[in-house]
């Protein structure tokens, strides 16, 4: 995935977890919505599943400011996204 001028390798789940809030900027996404959209699963899951993936994604992006946790609610995009462009790249496509 290209993020501004950087290329970062993301797993499918990480990419989906990043695209979901980007498709509706400013909206806080609940854990339930994340599970149903990213994991296609509405059943209860260990709360650390989402936390772990968000933490890994933040590490790959290089900052906690990309994805902000709204305690007791969910996550949203941070202000670091302002003015950046991104797109998904695969081994079959050239960015």
C-alpha positions as YAML, in Angstrom:
chain: A
units: angstrom
residues:
- id: 1
  name: UNK
  ca: [0.00, 0.00, 0.00]
- id: 2
  name: UNK
  ca: [1.25, 3.49, -0.81]
- id: 3
  name: UNK
  ca: [0.67, 6.08, 1.88]
- id: 4
  name: UNK
  ca: [1.85, 9.47, 0.69]
- id: 5
  name: UNK
  ca: [5.41, 8.71, -0.49]
- id: 6
  name: UNK
  ca: [5.91, 5.51, 1.56]
- id: 7
  name: UNK
  ca: [5.16, 1.92, 0.72]
- id: 8
  name: UNK
  ca: [4.07, -0.27, 3.57]
- id: 9
  name: UNK
  ca: [3.29, -3.98, 3.44]
- id: 10
  name: UNK
  ca: [-0.07, -4.67, 5.06]
- id: 11
  name: UNK
  ca: [-2.00, -7.88, 5.56]
- id: 12
  name: UNK
  ca: [-5.49, -8.07, 4.11]
- id: 13
  name: UNK
  ca: [-7.07, -7.49, 7.55]
- id: 14
  name: UNK
  ca: [-4.80, -4.50, 8.23]
- id: 15
  name: UNK
  ca: [-5.69, -2.99, 4.87]
- id: 16
  name: UNK
  ca: [-9.42, -3.54, 5.46]
- id: 17
  name: UNK
  ca: [-9.09, -2.08, 8.96]
- id: 18
  name: UNK
  ca: [-7.46, 1.01, 7.46]
- id: 19
  name: UNK
  ca: [-9.92, 1.39, 4.57]
- id: 20
  name: UNK
  ca: [-13.04, 1.10, 6.74]
- id: 21
  name: UNK
  ca: [-12.60, 4.39, 8.65]
- id: 22
  name: UNK
  ca: [-11.15, 6.06, 5.54]
- id: 23
  name: UNK
  ca: [-14.43, 5.39, 3.73]
- id: 24
  name: UNK
  ca: [-16.28, 7.48, 6.34]
- id: 25
  name: UNK
  ca: [-13.82, 10.03, 7.77]
- id: 26
  name: UNK
  ca: [-14.72, 11.59, 11.10]
- id: 27
  name: UNK
  ca: [-17.00, 8.72, 12.09]
- id: 28
  name: UNK
  ca: [-16.14, 6.69, 15.16]
- id: 29
  name: UNK
  ca: [-16.46, 2.99, 14.32]
- id: 30
  name: UNK
  ca: [-17.69, 0.63, 17.01]
- id: 31
  name: UNK
  ca: [-16.05, -2.74, 17.63]
- id: 32
  name: UNK
  ca: [-19.22, -4.42, 16.39]
- id: 33
  name: UNK
  ca: [-19.13, -2.57, 13.08]
- id: 34
  name: UNK
  ca: [-15.42, -3.31, 12.67]
- id: 35
  name: UNK
  ca: [-15.99, -7.02, 13.31]
- id: 36
  name: UNK
  ca: [-18.91, -7.22, 10.89]
- id: 37
  name: UNK
  ca: [-17.12, -5.32, 8.10]
- id: 38
  name: UNK
  ca: [-13.50, -6.44, 8.46]
- id: 39
  name: UNK
  ca: [-13.96, -9.97, 9.83]
- id: 40
  name: UNK
  ca: [-17.49, -10.50, 8.41]
- id: 41
  name: UNK
  ca: [-18.44, -11.76, 11.85]
- id: 42
  name: UNK
  ca: [-21.12, -10.41, 14.15]
- id: 43
  name: UNK
  ca: [-20.40, -12.86, 16.97]
- id: 44
  name: UNK
  ca: [-18.57, -11.69, 20.07]
- id: 45
  name: UNK
  ca: [-14.79, -11.96, 19.81]
- id: 46
  name: UNK
  ca: [-12.03, -11.34, 22.31]
- id: 47
  name: UNK
  ca: [-11.67, -7.57, 22.62]
- id: 48
  name: UNK
  ca: [-7.92, -7.86, 22.17]
- id: 49
  name: UNK
  ca: [-8.33, -9.00, 18.54]
- id: 50
  name: UNK
  ca: [-9.14, -5.52, 17.30]
- id: 51
  name: UNK
  ca: [-6.69, -3.89, 19.74]
- id: 52
  name: UNK
  ca: [-3.88, -6.12, 18.52]
- id: 53
  name: UNK
  ca: [-4.56, -5.41, 14.84]
- id: 54
  name: UNK
  ca: [-4.87, -1.66, 15.45]
- id: 55
  name: UNK
  ca: [-1.59, -1.70, 17.40]
- id: 56
  name: UNK
  ca: [0.21, -3.56, 14.61]
- id: 57
  name: UNK
  ca: [-1.23, -1.19, 12.03]
- id: 58
  name: UNK
  ca: [-0.14, 1.86, 14.02]
- id: 59
  name: UNK
  ca: [3.38, 0.44, 14.27]
- id: 60
  name: UNK
  ca: [3.54, -0.11, 10.50]
- id: 61
  name: UNK
  ca: [2.23, 3.40, 9.86]
- id: 62
  name: UNK
  ca: [4.85, 4.79, 12.23]
- id: 63
  name: UNK
  ca: [2.54, 6.74, 14.55]
- id: 64
  name: UNK
  ca: [-0.43, 6.39, 16.88]
- id: 65
  name: UNK
  ca: [-1.93, 9.52, 15.33]
- id: 66
  name: UNK
  ca: [-3.15, 7.70, 12.22]
- id: 67
  name: UNK
  ca: [-5.84, 5.73, 14.06]
- id: 68
  name: UNK
  ca: [-7.30, 7.21, 17.23]
- id: 69
  name: UNK
  ca: [-9.01, 5.17, 19.93]
- id: 70
  name: UNK
  ca: [-12.18, 6.71, 21.35]
- id: 71
  name: UNK
  ca: [-12.37, 4.92, 24.70]
- id: 72
  name: UNK
  ca: [-15.61, 3.08, 25.27]
- id: 73
  name: UNK
  ca: [-16.74, 3.67, 21.67]
- id: 74
  name: UNK
  ca: [-14.29, 2.50, 18.99]
- id: 75
  name: UNK
  ca: [-11.74, 3.98, 16.59]
- id: 76
  name: UNK
  ca: [-11.58, 6.76, 14.00]
- id: 77
  name: UNK
  ca: [-9.04, 8.24, 11.62]
- id: 78
  name: UNK
  ca: [-6.65, 10.72, 13.16]
- id: 79
  name: UNK
  ca: [-5.66, 14.13, 11.83]
- id: 80
  name: UNK
  ca: [-2.48, 12.68, 10.29]
- id: 81
  name: UNK
  ca: [-4.61, 11.68, 7.26]
- id: 82
  name: UNK
  ca: [-5.24, 15.27, 6.19]
- id: 83
  name: UNK
  ca: [-4.02, 15.80, 2.64]
- id: 84
  name: UNK
  ca: [-2.58, 12.31, 2.08]
- id: 85
  name: UNK
  ca: [-3.45, 10.01, -0.77]
- id: 86
  name: UNK
  ca: [-3.29, 6.23, -0.58]
- id: 87
  name: UNK
  ca: [-4.07, 3.23, -2.74]
- id: 88
  name: UNK
  ca: [-3.74, -0.52, -2.58]
- id: 89
  name: UNK
  ca: [-0.94, -2.14, -4.54]
- id: 90
  name: UNK
  ca: [-0.55, -5.82, -5.20]
- id: 91
  name: UNK
  ca: [2.20, -7.88, -6.76]
- id: 92
  name: UNK
  ca: [0.11, -7.93, -9.95]
- id: 93
  name: UNK
  ca: [-0.35, -4.16, -10.15]
- id: 94
  name: UNK
  ca: [2.18, -1.42, -10.44]
- id: 95
  name: UNK
  ca: [1.67, 1.68, -8.30]
...
